[in-house]
PDB file of N, CA and C in Angstrom:
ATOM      1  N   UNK A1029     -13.606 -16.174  37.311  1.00 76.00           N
ATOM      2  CA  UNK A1029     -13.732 -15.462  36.050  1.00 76.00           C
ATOM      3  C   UNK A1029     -14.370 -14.104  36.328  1.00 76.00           C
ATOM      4  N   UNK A1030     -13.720 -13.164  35.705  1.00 84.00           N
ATOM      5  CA  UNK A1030     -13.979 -11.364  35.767  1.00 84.00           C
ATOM      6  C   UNK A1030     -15.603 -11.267  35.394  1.00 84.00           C
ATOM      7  N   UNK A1031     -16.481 -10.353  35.504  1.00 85.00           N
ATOM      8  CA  UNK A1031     -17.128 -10.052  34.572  1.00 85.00           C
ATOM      9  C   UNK A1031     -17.020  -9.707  33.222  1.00 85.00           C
ATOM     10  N   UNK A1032     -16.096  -8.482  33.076  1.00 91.00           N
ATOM     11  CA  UNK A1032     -15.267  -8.616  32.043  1.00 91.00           C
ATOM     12  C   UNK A1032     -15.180 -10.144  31.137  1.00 91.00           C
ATOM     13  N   UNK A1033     -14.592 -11.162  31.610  1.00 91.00           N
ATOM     14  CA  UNK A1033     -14.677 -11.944  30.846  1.00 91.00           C
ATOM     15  C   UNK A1033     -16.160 -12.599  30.103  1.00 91.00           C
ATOM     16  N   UNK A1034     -17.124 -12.446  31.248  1.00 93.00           N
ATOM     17  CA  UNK A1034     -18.097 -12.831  30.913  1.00 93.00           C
ATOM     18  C   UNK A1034     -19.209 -12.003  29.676  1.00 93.00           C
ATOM     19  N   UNK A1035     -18.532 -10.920  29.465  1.00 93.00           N
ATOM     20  CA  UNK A1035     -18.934  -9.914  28.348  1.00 93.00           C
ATOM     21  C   UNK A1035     -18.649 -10.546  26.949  1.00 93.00           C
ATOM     22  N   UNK A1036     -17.197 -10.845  27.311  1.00 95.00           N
ATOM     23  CA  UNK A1036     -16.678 -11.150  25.843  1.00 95.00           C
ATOM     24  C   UNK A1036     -16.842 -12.160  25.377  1.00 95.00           C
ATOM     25  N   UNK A1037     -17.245 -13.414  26.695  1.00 96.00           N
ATOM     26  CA  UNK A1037     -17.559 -14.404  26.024  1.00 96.00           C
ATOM     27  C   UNK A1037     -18.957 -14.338  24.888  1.00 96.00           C
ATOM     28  N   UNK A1038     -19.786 -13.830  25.357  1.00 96.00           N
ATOM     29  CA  UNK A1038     -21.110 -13.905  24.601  1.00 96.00           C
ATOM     30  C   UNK A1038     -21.270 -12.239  23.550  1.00 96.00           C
ATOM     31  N   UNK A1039     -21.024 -12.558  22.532  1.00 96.00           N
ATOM     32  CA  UNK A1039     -20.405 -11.450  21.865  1.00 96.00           C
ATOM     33  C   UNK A1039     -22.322 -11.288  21.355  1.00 96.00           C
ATOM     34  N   UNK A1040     -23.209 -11.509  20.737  1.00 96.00           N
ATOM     35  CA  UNK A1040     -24.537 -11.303  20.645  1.00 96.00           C
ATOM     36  C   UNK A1040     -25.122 -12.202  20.698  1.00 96.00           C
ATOM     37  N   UNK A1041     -26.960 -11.960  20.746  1.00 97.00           N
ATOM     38  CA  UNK A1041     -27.996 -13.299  20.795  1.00 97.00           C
ATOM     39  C   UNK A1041     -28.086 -13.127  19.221  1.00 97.00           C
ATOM     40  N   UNK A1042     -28.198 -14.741  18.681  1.00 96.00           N
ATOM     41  CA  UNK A1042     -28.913 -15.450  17.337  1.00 96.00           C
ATOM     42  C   UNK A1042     -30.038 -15.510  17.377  1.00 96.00           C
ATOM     43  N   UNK A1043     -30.513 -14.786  16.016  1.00 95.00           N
ATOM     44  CA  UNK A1043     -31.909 -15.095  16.050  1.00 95.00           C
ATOM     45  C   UNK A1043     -32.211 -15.622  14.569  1.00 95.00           C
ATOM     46  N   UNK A1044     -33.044 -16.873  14.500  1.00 95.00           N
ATOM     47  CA  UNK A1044     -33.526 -17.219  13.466  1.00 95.00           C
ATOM     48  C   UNK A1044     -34.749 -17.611  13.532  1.00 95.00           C
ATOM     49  N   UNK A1045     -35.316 -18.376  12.322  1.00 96.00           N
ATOM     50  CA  UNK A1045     -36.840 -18.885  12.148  1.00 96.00           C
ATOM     51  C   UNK A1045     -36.057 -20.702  13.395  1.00 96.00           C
ATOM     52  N   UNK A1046     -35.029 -21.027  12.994  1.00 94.00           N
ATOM     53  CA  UNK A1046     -34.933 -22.249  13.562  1.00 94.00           C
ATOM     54  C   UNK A1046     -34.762 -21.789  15.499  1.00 94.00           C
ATOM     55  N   UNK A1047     -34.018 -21.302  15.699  1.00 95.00           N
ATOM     56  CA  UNK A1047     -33.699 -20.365  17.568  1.00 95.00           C
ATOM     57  C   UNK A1047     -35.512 -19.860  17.897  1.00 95.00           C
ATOM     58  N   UNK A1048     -36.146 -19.485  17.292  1.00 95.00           N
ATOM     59  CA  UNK A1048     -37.847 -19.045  16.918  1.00 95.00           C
ATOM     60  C   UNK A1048     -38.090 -20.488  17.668  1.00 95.00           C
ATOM     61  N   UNK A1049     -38.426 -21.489  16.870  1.00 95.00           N
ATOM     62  CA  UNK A1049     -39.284 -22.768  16.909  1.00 95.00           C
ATOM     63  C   UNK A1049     -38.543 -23.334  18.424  1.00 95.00           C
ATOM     64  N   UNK A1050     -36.784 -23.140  18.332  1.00 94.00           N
ATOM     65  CA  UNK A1050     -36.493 -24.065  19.732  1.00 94.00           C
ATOM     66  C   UNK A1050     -37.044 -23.087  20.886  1.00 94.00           C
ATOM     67  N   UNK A1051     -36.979 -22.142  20.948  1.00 93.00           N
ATOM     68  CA  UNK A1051     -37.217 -21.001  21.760  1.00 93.00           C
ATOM     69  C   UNK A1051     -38.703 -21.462  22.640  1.00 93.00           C
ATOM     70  N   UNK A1052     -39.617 -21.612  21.134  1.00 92.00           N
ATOM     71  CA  UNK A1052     -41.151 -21.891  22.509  1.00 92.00           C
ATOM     72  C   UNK A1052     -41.374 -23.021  22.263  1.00 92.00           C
ATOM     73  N   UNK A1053     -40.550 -24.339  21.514  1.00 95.00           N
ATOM     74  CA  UNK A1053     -41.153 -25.454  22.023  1.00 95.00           C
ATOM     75  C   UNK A1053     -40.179 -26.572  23.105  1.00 95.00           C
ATOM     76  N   UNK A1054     -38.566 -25.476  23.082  1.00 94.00           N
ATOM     77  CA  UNK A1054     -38.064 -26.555  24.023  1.00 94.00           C
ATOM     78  C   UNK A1054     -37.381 -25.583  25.332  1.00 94.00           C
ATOM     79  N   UNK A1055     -37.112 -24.307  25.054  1.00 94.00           N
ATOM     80  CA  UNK A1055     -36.508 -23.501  26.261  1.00 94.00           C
ATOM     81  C   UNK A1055     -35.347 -23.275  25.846  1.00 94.00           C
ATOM     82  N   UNK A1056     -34.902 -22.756  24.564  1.00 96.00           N
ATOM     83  CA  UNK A1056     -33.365 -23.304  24.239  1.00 96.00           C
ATOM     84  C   UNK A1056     -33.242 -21.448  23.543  1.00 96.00           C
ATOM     85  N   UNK A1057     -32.269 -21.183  23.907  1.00 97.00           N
ATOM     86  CA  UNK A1057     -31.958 -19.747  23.230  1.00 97.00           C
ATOM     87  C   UNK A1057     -30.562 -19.932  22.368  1.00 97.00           C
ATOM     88  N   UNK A1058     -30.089 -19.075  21.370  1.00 97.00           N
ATOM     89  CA  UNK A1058     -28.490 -19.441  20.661  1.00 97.00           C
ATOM     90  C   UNK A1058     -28.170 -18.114  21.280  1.00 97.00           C
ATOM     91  N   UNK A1059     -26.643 -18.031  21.174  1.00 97.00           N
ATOM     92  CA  UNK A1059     -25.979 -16.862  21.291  1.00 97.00           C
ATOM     93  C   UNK A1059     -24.421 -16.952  20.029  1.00 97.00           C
ATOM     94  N   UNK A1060     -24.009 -16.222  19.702  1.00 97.00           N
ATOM     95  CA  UNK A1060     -22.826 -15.744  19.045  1.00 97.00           C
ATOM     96  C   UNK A1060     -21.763 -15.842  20.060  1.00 97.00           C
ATOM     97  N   UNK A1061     -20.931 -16.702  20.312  1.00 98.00           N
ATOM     98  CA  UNK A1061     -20.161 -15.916  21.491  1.00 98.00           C
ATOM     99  C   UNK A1061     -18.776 -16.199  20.910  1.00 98.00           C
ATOM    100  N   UNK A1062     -17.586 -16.348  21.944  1.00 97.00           N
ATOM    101  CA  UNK A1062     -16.064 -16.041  21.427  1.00 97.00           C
ATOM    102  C   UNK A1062     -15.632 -17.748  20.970  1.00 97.00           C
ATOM    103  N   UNK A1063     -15.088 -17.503  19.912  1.00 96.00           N
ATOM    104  CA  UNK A1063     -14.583 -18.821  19.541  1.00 96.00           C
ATOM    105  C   UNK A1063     -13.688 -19.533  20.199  1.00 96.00           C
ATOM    106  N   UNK A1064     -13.126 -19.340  21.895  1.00 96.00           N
ATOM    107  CA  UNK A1064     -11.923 -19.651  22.096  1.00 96.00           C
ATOM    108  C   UNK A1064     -12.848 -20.178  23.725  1.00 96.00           C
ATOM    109  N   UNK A1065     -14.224 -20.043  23.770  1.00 96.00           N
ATOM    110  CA  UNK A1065     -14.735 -19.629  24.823  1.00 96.00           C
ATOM    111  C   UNK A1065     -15.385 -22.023  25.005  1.00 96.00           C
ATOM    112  N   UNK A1066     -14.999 -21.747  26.632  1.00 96.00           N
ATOM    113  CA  UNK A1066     -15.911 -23.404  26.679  1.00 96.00           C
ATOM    114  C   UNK A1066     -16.855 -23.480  27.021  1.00 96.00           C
ATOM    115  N   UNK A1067     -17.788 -24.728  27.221  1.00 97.00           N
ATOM    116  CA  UNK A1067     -19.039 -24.793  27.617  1.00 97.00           C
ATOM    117  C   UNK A1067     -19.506 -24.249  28.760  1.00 97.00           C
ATOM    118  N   UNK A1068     -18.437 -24.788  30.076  1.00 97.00           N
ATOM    119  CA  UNK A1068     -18.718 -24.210  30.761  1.00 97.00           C
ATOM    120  C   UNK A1068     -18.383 -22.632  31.458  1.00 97.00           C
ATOM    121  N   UNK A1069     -17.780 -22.112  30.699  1.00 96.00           N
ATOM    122  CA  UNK A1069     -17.464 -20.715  30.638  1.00 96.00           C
ATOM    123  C   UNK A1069     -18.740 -20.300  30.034  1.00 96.00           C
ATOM    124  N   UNK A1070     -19.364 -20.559  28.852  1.00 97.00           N
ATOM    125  CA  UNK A1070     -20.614 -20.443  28.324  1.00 97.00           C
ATOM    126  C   UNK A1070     -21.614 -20.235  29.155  1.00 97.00           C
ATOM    127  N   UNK A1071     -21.785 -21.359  30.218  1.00 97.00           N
ATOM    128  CA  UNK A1071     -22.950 -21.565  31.166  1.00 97.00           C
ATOM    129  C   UNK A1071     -22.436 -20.562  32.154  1.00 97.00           C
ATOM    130  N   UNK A1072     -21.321 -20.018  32.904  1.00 96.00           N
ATOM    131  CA  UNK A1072     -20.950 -19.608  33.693  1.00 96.00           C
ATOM    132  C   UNK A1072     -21.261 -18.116  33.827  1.00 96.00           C
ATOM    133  N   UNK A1073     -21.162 -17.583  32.107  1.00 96.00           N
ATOM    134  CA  UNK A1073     -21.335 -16.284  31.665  1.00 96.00           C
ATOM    135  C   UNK A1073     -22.627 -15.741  31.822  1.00 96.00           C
ATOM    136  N   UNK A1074     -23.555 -16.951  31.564  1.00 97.00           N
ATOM    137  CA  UNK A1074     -25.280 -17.110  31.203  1.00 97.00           C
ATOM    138  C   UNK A1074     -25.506 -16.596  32.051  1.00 97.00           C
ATOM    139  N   UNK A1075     -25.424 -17.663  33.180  1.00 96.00           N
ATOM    140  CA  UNK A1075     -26.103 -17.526  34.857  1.00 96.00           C
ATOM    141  C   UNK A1075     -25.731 -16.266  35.231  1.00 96.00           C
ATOM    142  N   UNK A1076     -24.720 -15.859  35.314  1.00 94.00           N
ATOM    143  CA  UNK A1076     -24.284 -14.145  35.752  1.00 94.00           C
ATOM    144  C   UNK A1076     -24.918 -12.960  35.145  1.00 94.00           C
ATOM    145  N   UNK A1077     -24.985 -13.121  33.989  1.00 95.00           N
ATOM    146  CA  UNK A1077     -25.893 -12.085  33.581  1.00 95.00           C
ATOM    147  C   UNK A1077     -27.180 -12.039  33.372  1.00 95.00           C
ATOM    148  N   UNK A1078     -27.401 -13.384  32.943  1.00 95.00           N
ATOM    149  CA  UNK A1078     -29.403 -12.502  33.086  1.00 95.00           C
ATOM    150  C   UNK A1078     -29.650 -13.674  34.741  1.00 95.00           C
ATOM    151  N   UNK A1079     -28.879 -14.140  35.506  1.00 95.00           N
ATOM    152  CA  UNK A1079     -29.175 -14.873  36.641  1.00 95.00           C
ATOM    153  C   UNK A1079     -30.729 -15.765  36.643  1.00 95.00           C
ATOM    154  N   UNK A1080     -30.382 -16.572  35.814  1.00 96.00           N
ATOM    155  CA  UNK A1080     -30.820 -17.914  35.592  1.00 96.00           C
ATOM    156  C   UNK A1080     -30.100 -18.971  35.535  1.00 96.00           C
ATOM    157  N   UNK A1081     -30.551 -19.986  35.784  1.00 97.00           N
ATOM    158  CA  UNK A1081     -30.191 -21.621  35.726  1.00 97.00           C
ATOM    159  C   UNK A1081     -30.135 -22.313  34.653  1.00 97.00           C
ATOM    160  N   UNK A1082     -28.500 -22.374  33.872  1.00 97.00           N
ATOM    161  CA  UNK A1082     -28.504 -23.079  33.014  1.00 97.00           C
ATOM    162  C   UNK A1082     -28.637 -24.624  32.844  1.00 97.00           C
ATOM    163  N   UNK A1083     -29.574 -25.411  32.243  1.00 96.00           N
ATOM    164  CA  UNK A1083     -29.195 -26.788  32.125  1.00 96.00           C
ATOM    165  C   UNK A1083     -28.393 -26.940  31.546  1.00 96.00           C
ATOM    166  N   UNK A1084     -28.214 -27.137  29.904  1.00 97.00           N
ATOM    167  CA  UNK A1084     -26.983 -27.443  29.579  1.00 97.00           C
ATOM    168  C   UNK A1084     -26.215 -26.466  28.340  1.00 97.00           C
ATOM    169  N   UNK A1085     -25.480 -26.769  27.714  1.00 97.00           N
ATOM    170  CA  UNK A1085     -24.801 -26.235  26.580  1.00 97.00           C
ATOM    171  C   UNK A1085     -24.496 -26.785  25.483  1.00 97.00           C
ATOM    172  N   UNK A1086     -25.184 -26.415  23.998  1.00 97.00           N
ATOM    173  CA  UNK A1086     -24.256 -27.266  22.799  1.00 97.00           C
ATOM    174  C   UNK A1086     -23.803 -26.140  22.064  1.00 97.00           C
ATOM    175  N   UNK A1087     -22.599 -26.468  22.087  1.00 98.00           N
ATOM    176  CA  UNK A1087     -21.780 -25.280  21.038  1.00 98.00           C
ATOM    177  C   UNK A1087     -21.315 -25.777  19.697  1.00 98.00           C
ATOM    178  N   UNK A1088     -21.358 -25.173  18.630  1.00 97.00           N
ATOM    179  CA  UNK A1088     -21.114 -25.303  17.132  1.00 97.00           C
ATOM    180  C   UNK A1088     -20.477 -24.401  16.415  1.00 97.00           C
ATOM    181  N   UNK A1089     -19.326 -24.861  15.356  1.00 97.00           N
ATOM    182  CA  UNK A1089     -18.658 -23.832  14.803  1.00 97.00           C
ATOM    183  C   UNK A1089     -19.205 -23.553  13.615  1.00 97.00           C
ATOM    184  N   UNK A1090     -19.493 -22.181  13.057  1.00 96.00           N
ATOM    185  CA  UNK A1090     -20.136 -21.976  11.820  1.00 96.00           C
ATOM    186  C   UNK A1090     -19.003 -21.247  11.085  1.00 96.00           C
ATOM    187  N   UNK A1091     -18.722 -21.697   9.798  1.00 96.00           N
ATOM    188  CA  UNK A1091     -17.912 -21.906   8.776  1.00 96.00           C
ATOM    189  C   UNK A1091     -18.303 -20.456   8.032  1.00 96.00           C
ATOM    190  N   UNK A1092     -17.679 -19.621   7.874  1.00 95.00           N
ATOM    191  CA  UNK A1092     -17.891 -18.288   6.959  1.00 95.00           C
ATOM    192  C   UNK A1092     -18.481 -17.990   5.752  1.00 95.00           C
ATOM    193  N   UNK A1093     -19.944 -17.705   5.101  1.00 95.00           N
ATOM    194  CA  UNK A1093     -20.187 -18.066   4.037  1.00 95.00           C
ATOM    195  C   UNK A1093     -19.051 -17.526   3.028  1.00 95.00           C
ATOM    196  N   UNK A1094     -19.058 -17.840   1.556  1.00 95.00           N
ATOM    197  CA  UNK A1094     -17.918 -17.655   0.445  1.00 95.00           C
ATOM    198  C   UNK A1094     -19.016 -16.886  -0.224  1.00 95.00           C
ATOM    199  N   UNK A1095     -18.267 -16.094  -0.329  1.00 93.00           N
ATOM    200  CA  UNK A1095     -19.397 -14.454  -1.501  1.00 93.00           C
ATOM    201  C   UNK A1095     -18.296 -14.429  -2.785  1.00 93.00           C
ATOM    202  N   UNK A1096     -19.024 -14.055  -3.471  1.00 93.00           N
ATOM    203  CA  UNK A1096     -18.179 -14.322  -4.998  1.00 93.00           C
ATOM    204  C   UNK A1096     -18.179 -12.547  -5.565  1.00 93.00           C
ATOM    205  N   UNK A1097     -17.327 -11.902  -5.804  1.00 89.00           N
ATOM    206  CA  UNK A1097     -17.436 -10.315  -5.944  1.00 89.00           C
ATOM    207  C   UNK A1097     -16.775 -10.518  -7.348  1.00 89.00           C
ATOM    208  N   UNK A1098     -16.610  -9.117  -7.849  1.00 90.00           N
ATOM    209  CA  UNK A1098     -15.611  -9.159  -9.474  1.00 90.00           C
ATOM    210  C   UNK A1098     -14.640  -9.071  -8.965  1.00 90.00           C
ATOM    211  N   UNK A1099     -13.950  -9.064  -7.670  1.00 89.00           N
ATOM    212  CA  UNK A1099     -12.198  -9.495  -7.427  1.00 89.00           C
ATOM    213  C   UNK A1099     -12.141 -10.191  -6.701  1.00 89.00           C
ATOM    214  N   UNK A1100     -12.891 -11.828  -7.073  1.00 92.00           N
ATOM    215  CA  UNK A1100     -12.705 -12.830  -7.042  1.00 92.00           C
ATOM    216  C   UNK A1100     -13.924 -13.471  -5.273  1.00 92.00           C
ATOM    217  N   UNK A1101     -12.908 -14.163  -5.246  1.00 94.00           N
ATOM    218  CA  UNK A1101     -13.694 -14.834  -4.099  1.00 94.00           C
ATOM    219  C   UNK A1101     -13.383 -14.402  -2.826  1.00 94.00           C
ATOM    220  N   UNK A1102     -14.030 -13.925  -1.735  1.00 92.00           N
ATOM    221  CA  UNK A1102     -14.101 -13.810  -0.555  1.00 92.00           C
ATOM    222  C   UNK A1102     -15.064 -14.590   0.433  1.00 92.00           C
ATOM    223  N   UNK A1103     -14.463 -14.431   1.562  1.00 93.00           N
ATOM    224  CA  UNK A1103     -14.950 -15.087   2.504  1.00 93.00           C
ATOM    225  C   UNK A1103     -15.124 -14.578   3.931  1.00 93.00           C
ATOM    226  N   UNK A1104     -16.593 -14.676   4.748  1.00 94.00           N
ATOM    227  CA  UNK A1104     -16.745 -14.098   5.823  1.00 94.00           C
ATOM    228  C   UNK A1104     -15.848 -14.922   6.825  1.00 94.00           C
ATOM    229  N   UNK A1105     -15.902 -14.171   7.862  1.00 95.00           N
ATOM    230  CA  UNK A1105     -14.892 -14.823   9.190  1.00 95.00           C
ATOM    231  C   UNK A1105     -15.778 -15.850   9.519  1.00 95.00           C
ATOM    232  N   UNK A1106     -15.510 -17.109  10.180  1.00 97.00           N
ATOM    233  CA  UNK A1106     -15.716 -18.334  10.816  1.00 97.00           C
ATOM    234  C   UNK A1106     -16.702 -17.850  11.999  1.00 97.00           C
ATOM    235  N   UNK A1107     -17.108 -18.606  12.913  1.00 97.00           N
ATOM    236  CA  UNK A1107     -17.785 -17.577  14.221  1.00 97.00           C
ATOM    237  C   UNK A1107     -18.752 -19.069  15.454  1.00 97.00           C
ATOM    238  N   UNK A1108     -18.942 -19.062  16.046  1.00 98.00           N
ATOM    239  CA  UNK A1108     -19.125 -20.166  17.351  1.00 98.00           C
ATOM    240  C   UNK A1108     -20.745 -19.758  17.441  1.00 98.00           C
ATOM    241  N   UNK A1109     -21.354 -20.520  18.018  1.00 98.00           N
ATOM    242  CA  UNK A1109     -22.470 -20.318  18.543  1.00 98.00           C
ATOM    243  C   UNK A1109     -22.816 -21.352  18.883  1.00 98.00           C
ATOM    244  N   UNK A1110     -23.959 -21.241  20.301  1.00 98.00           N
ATOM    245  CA  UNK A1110     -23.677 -21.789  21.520  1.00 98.00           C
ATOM    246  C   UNK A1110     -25.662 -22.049  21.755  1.00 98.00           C
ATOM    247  N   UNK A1111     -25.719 -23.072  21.708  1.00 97.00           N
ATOM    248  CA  UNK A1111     -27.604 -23.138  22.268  1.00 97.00           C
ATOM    249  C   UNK A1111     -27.655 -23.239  23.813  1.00 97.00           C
ATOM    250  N   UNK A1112     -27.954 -22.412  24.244  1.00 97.00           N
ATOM    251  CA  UNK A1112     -28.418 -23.153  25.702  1.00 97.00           C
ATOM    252  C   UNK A1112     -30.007 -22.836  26.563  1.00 97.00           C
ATOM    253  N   UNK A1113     -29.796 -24.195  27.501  1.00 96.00           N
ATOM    254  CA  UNK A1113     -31.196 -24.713  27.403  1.00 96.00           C
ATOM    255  C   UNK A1113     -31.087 -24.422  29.366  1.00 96.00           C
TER     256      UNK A1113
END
């Protein structure tokens, strides 16, 4: 796998109050990455760029929230994100 590829897989880092709490009590960071992308392409991407040792990977698909406007209903794009520990 290119570097190149390894760019696109991890499209940004997640940050929340929940990525916060896993962050300093278990070692676990999220990232945003490509929806088409696998675990271990995930881990593969990790280690190459900031060159650390991934243990493992859980990836999850997050569903687009639905925003309600005066021309009707819309919806954000779908999007992956990936914890790894």
């Amino acid at each position: 796998m290119t570097t190149e590829r390894h760019f696109t897989i991890l499209v940004a880092p997640h940050f929340s109050e929940k990525v916060a709490g896993l962050t300093d009590k278990s070692n676990q960071y999220a990232f945003k990455v490509a929806r088409d992308a696998t675990k271990p392409e995930i881990k593969a991407a990790v280690e190459s760029i900031f060159s650390v040792s991934v243990a493992s990977v859980s990836t999850l698909n997050v569903r687009g929230k639905e925003k309600r406007t005066q021309r009707g209903v819309s919806r954000k794009n779908h999007w992956k994100k990936a914890y790894v520990r």
